[in-house]
CSV table of C-alpha atoms and ligand atoms in Angstrom, one decimal:
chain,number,residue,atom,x,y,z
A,25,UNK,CA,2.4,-34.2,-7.8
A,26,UNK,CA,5.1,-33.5,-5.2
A,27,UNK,CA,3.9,-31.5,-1.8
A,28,UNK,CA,4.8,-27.7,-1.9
A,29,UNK,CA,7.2,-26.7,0.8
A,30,UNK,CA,5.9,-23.8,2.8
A,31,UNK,CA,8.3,-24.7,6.0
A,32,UNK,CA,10.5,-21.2,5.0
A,33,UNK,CA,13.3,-20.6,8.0
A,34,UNK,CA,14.9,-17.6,6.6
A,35,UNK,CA,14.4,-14.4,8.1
A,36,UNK,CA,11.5,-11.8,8.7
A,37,UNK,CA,11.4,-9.4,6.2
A,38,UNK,CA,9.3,-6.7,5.5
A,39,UNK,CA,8.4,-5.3,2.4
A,40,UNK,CA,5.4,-2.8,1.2
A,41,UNK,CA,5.1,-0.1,-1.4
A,42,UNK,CA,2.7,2.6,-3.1
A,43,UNK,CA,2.1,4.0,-6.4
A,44,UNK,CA,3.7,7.9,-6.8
A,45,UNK,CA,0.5,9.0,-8.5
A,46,UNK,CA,0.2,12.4,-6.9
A,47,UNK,CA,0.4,12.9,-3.1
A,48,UNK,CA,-0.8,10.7,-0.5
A,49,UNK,CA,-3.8,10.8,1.6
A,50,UNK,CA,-5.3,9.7,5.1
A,51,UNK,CA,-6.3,6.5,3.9
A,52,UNK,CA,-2.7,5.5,2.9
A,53,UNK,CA,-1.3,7.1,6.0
A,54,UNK,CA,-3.9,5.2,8.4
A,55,UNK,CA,-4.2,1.8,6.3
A,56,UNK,CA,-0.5,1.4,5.2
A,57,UNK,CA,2.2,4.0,6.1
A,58,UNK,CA,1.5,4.2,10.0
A,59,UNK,CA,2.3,0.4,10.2
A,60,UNK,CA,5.1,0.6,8.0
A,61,UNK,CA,7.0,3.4,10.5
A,62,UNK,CA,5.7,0.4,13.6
A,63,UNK,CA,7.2,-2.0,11.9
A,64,UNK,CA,10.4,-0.4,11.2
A,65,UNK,CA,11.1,-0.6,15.0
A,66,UNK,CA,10.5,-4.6,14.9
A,67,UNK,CA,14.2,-5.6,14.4
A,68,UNK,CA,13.1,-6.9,10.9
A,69,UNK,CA,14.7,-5.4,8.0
A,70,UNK,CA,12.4,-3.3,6.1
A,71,UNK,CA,12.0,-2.3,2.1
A,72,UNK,CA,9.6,0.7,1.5
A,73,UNK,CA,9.4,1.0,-2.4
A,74,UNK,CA,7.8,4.0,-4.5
A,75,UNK,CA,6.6,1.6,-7.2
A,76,UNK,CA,7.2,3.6,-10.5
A,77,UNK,CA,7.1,0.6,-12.7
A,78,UNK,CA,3.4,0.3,-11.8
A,79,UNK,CA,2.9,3.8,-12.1
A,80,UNK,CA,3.3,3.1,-16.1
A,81,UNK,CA,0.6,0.6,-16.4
A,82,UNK,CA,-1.5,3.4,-17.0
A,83,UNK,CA,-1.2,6.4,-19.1
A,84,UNK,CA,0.7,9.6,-17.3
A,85,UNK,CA,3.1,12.1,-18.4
A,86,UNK,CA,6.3,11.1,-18.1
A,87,UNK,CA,8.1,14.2,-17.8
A,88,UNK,CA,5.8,14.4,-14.0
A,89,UNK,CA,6.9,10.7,-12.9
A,90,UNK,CA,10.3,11.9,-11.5
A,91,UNK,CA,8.8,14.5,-8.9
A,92,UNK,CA,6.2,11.9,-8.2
A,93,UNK,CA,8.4,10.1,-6.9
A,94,UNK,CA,10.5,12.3,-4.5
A,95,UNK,CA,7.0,13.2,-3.8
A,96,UNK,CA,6.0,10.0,-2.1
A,97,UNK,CA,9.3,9.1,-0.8
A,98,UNK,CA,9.4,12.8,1.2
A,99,UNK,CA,5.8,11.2,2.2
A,100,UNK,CA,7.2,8.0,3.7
A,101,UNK,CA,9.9,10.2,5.9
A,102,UNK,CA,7.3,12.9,6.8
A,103,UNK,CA,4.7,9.7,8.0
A,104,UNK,CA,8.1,8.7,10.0
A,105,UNK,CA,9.9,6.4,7.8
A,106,UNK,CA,13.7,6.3,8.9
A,107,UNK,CA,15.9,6.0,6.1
A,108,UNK,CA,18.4,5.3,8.3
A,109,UNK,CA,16.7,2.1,9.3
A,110,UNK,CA,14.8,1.1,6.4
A,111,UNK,CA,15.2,1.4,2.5
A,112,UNK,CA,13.6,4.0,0.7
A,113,UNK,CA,13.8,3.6,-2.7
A,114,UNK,CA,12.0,3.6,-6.3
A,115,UNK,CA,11.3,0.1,-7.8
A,116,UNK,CA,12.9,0.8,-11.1
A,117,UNK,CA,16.1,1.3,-9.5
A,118,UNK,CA,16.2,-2.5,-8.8
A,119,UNK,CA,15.8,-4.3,-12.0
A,120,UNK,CA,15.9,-7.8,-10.1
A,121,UNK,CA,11.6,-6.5,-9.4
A,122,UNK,CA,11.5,-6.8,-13.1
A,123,UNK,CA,13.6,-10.0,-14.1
A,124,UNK,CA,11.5,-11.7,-11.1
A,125,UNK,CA,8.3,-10.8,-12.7
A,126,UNK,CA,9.1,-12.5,-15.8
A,127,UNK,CA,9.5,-15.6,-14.2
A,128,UNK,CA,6.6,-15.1,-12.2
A,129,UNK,CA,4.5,-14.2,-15.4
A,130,UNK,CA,5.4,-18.1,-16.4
A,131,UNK,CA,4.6,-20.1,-13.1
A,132,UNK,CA,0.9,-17.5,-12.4
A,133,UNK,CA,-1.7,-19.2,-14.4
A,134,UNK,CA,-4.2,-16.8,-16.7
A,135,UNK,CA,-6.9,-17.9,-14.6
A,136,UNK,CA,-5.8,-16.4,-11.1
A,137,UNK,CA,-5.5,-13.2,-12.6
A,138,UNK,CA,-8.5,-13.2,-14.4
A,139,UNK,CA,-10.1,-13.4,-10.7
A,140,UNK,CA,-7.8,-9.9,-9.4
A,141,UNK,CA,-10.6,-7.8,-9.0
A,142,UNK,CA,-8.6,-4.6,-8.9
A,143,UNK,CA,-8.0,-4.9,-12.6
A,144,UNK,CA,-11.2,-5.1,-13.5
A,145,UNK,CA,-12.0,-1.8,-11.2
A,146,UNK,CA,-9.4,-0.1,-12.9
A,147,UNK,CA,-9.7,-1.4,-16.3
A,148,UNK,CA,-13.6,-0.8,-16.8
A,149,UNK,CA,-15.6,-1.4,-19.2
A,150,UNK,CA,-13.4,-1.6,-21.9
A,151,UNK,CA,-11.2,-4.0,-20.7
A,152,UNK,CA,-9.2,-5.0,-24.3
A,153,UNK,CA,-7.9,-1.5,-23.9
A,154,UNK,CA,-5.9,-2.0,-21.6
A,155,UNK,CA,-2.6,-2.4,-21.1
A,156,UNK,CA,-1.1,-5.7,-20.6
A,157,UNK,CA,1.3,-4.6,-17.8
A,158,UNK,CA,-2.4,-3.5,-16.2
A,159,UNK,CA,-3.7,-7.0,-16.2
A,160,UNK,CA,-0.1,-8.5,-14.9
A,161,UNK,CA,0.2,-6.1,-12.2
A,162,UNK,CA,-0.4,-8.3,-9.2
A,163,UNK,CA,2.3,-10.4,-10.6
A,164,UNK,CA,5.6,-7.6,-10.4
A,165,UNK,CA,3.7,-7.0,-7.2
A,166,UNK,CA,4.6,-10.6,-5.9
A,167,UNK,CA,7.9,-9.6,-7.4
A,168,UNK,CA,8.3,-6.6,-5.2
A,169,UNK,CA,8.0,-8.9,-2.1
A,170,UNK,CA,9.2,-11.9,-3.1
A,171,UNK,CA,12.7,-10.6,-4.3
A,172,UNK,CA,13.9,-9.6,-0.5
A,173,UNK,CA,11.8,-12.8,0.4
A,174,UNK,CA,9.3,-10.4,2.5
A,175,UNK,CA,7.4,-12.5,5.0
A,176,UNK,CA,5.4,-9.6,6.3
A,177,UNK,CA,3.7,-6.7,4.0
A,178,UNK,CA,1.8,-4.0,5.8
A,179,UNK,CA,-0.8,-2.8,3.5
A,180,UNK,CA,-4.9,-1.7,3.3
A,181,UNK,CA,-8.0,-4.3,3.2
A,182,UNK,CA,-8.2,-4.0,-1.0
A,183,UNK,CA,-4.7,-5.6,-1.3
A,184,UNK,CA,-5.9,-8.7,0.0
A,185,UNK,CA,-6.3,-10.4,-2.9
A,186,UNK,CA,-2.8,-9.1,-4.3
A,187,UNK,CA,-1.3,-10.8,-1.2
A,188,UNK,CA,-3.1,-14.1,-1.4
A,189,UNK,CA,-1.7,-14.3,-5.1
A,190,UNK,CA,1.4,-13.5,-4.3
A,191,UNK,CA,1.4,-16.7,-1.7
A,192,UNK,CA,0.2,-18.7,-4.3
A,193,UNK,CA,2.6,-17.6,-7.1
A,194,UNK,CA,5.5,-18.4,-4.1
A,195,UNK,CA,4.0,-22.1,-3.2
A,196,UNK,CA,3.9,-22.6,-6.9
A,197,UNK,CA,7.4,-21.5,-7.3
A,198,UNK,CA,8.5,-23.6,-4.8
A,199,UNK,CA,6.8,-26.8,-5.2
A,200,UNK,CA,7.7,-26.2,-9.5
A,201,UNK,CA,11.2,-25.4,-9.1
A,202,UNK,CA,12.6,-25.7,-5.1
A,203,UNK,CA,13.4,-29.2,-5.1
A,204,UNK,CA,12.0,-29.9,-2.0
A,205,UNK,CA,12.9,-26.3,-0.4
A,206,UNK,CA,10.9,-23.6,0.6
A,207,UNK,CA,12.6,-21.1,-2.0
A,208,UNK,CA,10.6,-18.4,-1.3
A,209,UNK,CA,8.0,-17.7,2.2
A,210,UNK,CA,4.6,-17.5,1.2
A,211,UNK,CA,4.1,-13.8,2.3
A,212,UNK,CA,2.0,-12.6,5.0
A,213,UNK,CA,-0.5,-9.2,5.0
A,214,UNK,CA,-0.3,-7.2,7.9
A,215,UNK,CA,-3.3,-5.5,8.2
A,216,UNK,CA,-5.1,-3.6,10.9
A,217,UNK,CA,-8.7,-4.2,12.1
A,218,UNK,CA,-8.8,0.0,12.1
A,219,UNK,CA,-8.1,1.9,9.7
A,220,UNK,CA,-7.4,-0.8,6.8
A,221,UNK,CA,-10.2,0.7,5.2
A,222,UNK,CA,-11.4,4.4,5.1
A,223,UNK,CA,-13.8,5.3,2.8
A,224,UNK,CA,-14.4,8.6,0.8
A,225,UNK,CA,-16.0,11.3,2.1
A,226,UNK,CA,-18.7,11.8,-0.1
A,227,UNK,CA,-19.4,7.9,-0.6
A,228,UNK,CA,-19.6,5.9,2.2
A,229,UNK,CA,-19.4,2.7,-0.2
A,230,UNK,CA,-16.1,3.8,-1.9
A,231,UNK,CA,-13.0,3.8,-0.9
A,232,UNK,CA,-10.9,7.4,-0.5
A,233,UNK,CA,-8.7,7.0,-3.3
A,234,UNK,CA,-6.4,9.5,-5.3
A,235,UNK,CA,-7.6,8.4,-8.8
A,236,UNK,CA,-11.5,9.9,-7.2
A,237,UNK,CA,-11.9,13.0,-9.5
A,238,UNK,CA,-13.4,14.9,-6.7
A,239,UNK,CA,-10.5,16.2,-4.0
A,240,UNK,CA,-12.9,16.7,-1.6
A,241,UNK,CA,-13.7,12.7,-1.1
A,242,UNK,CA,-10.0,12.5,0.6
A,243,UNK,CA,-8.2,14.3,2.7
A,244,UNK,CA,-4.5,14.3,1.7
A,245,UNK,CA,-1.0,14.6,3.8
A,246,UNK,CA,-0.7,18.3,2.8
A,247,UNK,CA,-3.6,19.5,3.1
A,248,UNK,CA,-3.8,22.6,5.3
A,249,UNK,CA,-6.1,23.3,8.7
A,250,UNK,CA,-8.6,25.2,6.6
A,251,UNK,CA,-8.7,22.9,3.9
A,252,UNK,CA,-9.3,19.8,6.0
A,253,UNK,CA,-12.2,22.0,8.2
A,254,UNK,CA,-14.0,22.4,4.8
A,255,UNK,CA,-13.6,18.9,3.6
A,256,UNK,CA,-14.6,17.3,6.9
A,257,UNK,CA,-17.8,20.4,7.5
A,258,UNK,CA,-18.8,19.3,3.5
A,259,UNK,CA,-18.7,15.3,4.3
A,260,UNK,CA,-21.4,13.3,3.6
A,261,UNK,CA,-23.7,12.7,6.7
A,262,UNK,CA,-27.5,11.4,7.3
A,263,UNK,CA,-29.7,13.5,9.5
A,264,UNK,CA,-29.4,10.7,12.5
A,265,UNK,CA,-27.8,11.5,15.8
A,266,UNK,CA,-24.9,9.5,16.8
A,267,UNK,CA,-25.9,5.7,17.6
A,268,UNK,CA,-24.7,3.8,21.0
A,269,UNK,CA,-23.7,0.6,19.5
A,270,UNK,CA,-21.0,-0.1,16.9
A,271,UNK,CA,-23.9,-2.6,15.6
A,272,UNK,CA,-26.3,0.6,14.5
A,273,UNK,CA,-23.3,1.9,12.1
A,274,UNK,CA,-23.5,-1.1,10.2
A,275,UNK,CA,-26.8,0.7,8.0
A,276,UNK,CA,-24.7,3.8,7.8
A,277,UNK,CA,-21.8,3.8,5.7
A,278,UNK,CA,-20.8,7.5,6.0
A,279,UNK,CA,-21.5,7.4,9.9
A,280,UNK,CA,-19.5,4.7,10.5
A,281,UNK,CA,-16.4,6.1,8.3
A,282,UNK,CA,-16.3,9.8,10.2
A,283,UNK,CA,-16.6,7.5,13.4
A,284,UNK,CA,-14.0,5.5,12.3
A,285,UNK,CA,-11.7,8.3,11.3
A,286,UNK,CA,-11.8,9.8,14.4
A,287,UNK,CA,-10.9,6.5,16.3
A,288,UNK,CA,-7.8,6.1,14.1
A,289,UNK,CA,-6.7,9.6,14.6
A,290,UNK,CA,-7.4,9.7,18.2
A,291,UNK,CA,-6.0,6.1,19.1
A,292,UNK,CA,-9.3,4.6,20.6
A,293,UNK,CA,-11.9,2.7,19.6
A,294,UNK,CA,-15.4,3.2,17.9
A,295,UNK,CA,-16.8,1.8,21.2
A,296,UNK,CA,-15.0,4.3,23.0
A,297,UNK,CA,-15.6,7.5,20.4
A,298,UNK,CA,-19.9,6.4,20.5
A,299,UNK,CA,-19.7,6.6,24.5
A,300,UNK,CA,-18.6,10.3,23.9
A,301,UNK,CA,-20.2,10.8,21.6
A,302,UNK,CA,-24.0,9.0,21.1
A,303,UNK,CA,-27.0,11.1,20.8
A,304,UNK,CA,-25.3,14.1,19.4
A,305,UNK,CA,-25.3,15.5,15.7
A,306,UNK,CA,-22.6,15.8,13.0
A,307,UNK,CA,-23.1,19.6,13.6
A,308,UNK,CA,-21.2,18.8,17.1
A,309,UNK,CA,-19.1,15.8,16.4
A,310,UNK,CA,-17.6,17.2,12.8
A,311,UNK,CA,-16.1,20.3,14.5
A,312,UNK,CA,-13.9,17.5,16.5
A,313,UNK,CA,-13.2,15.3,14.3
A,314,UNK,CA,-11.5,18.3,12.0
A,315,UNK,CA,-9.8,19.5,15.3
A,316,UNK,CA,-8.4,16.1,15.6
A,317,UNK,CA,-7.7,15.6,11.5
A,318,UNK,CA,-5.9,19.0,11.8
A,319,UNK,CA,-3.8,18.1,14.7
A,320,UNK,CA,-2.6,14.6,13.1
A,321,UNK,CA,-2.1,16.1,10.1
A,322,UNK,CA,0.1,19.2,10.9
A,323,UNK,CA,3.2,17.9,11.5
A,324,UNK,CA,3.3,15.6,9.1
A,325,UNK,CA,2.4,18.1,6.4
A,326,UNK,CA,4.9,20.4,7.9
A,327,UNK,CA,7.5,17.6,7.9
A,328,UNK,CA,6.6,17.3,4.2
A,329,UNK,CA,6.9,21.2,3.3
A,330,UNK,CA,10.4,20.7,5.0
A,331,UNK,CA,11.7,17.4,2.7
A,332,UNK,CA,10.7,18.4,-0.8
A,333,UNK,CA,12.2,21.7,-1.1
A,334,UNK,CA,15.3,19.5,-0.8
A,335,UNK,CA,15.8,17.4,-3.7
A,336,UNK,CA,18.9,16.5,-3.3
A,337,UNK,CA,18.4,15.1,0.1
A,338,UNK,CA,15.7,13.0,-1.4
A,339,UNK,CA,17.5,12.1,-4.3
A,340,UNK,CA,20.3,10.9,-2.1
A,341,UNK,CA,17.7,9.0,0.5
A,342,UNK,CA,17.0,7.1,-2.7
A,343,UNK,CA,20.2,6.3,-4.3
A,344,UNK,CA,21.0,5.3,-0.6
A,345,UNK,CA,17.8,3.1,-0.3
A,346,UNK,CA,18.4,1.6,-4.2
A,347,UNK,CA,22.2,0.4,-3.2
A,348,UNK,CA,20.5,-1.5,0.2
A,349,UNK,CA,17.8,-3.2,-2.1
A,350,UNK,CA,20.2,-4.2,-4.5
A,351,UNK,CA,22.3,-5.5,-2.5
A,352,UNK,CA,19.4,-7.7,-1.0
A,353,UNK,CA,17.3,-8.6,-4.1
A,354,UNK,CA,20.9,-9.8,-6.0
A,355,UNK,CA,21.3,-12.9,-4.4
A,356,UNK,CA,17.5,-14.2,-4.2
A,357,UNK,CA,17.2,-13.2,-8.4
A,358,UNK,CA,20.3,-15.1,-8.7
A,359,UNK,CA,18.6,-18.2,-7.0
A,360,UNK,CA,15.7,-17.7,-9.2
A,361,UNK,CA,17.6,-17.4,-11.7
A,362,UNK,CA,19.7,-20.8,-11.2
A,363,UNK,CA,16.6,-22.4,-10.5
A,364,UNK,CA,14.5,-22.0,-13.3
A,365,UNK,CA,18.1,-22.7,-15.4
A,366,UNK,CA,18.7,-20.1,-17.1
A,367,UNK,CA,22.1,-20.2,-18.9
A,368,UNK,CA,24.9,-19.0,-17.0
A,369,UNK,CA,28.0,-19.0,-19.6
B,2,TYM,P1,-1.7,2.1,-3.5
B,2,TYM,O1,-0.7,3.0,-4.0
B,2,TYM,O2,-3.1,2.1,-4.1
B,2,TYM,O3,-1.9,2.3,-1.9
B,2,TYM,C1,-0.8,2.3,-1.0
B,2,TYM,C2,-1.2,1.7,0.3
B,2,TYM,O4,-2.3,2.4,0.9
B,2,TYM,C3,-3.4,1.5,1.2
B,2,TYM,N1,-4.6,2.3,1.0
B,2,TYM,C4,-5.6,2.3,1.8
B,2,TYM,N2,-5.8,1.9,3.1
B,2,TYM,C5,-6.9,2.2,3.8
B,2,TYM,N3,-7.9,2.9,3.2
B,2,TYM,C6,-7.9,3.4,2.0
B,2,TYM,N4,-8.8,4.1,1.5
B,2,TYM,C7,-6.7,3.1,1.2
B,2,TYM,N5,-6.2,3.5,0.0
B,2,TYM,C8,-5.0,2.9,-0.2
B,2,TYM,C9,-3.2,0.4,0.2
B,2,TYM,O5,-3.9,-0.8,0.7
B,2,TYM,C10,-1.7,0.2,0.2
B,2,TYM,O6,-1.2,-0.5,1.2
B,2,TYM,N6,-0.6,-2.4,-5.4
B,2,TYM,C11,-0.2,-1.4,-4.4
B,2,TYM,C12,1.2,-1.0,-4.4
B,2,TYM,C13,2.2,-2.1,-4.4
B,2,TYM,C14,2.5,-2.9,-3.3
B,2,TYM,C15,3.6,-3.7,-3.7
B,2,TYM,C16,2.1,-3.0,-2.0
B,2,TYM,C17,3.0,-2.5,-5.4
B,2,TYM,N7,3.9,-3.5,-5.0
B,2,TYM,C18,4.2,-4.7,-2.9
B,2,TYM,C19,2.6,-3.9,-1.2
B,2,TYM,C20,3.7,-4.8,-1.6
B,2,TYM,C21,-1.1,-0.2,-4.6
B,2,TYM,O7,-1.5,0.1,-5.6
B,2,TYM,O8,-1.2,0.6,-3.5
């Protein structure tokens, strides 16, 4: 078996994306989108996709997709995405995503993906109901990336296991098919100690998430100041004061999240927040911490208010974003293409 080539020289790329199911909320903001505006500053070149070919692995109405779209992609600039400097743009607006994923279905073996976790969270029980494209998600994921060869992607703690596919799928690509080259890097996840994680608010031991029925487990990016008070005044708590050691939140899920909120929000650590903070009560420390939600969250959700009642804007933002992706993706499916030798007429 030859050696797989991993030595990639090309440039730093970065890639990331989210799903346009409805709007976004604080855990997208603080575990993806925040890093993504950082990284836009890097000199790297940066491709922010609204991934609607994902969006259709489950069932949704179709007539809604459209708006969900300019919905997130309004999100991205209100969070501080600069078109201007990065692409913006809606994955089915590429189709190289798509062509890559079919040649990524063949070189993915059945068992990684049998491992993917997320698929059989969102699957369920009855797993042989579901779609196919549901099961071969993480593979147009590695798509997404690998088709600007992305070497970074900024993304939360559960896409871990997408990413470490993804490098695999790329080794295995290039040790298959590169001739000795390092086709494609093997992509890395950028993710932040805080924040990578932030739990719902009314389970300590799940994760806020847009697909949880109840809306007041998240907090989302337009939420208004009363809104977010109530959510925050409603979250689940234990009757325990606030402890002095990161160590003592390890027993308390719901502690440790609110603590951990605030840090994010306020730019300091959970050391930091528990010296202000120890031997006092939720009844005192949940009045700041929706002070400090509410004052995060303003501009952003004014910023958003702003971009959608402009369609057009957002429409062009995309169409703008789409032409720069193309233009990137073209020649690395081409490559792909060559490689796996595909007829060429
Ligand atoms: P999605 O749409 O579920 O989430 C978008 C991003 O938000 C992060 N995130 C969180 N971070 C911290 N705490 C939370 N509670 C939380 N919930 C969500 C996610 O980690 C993610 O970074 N499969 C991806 C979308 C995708 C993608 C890609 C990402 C498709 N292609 C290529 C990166 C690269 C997803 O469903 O994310």
């Amino acid at each position: 078996m030859s050696e797989t080539p991993t030595d990639y020289t090309g440039p730093e790329r970065i890639l990331s994306g989210m799903q346009p199911t409805g709007g976004l909320h604080l855990g997208n903001y603080l575990g993806a989108l925040k890093w993504w505006v950082a990284l836009q500053n890097s000199g790297a070149e940066c491709f922010y996709c609204v991934v609607d070919l994902h969006a259709i692995t489950v069932a949704g109405d179709p007539a809604r997709l459209p708006g969900r779209v300019r919905s997130a992609a309004a999100a991205y600039m209100a969070a501080g995405v600069d078109p201007s400097k990065s692409a913006i743009f809606a994955q089915s607006a590429v189709p190289a995503h798509a062509e890559l994923a079919w040649i990524f279905q063949c070189v993915a073996r059945l068992g990684w993906l049998e491992r993917m976790t997320q698929f059989k969270d969102k699957a369920g029980k009855d797993a042989e109901r579901a779609s196919v494209g549901l099961f071969t998600y993480p593979v147009l994921q590695a798509a997404d990336i690998l088709v600007y060869k992305a070497t970074h992607v900024p993304v939360g703690e559960d896409q871990k296991q997408h990413l470490e596919l993804s490098r695999d799928i790329a080794a295995r690509f290039n040790r298959d098919f590169g001739n000795g080259d390092a086709v494609f890097p093997l992509p890395e996840p950028v993710i932040q100690d805080h924040g990578a994680r932030i739990m719902s608010l009314k389970d300590g031991a799940a994760k806020m998430s847009k697909s949880d029925p109840s809306d007041n487990s998240r907090i989302n990016l337009d939420d208004d100041a009363d809104t977010i008070a109530r959510k925050i005044k409603k979250a689940k708590t234990d009757p325990e004061p606030l402890p002095e050691s990161e160590a003592e939140l390890n027993s308390r899920p719901e502690a440790r999240n609110l603590v951990g909120i605030y840090a994010a929000l306020t730019g300091t650590s959970v050391e930091a927040v528990l010296d202000e903070f120890a031997g006092q009560g939720f009844g005192a420390f949940k009045p700041k911490l929706a002070d400090a939600a509410v004052e995060f969250i303003a501009p952003i959700s004014g910023e958003y208010a702003r971009l959608i009642a402009d369609r057009a804007e957002i429409d062009r933002v995309l169409r703008l974003g789409a032409e720069r992706a193309n233009a990137a993706a073209e020649p690395v499916i081409a490559e792909a293409k060559r490689l796996v030798g595909y007829w060429r007429g």
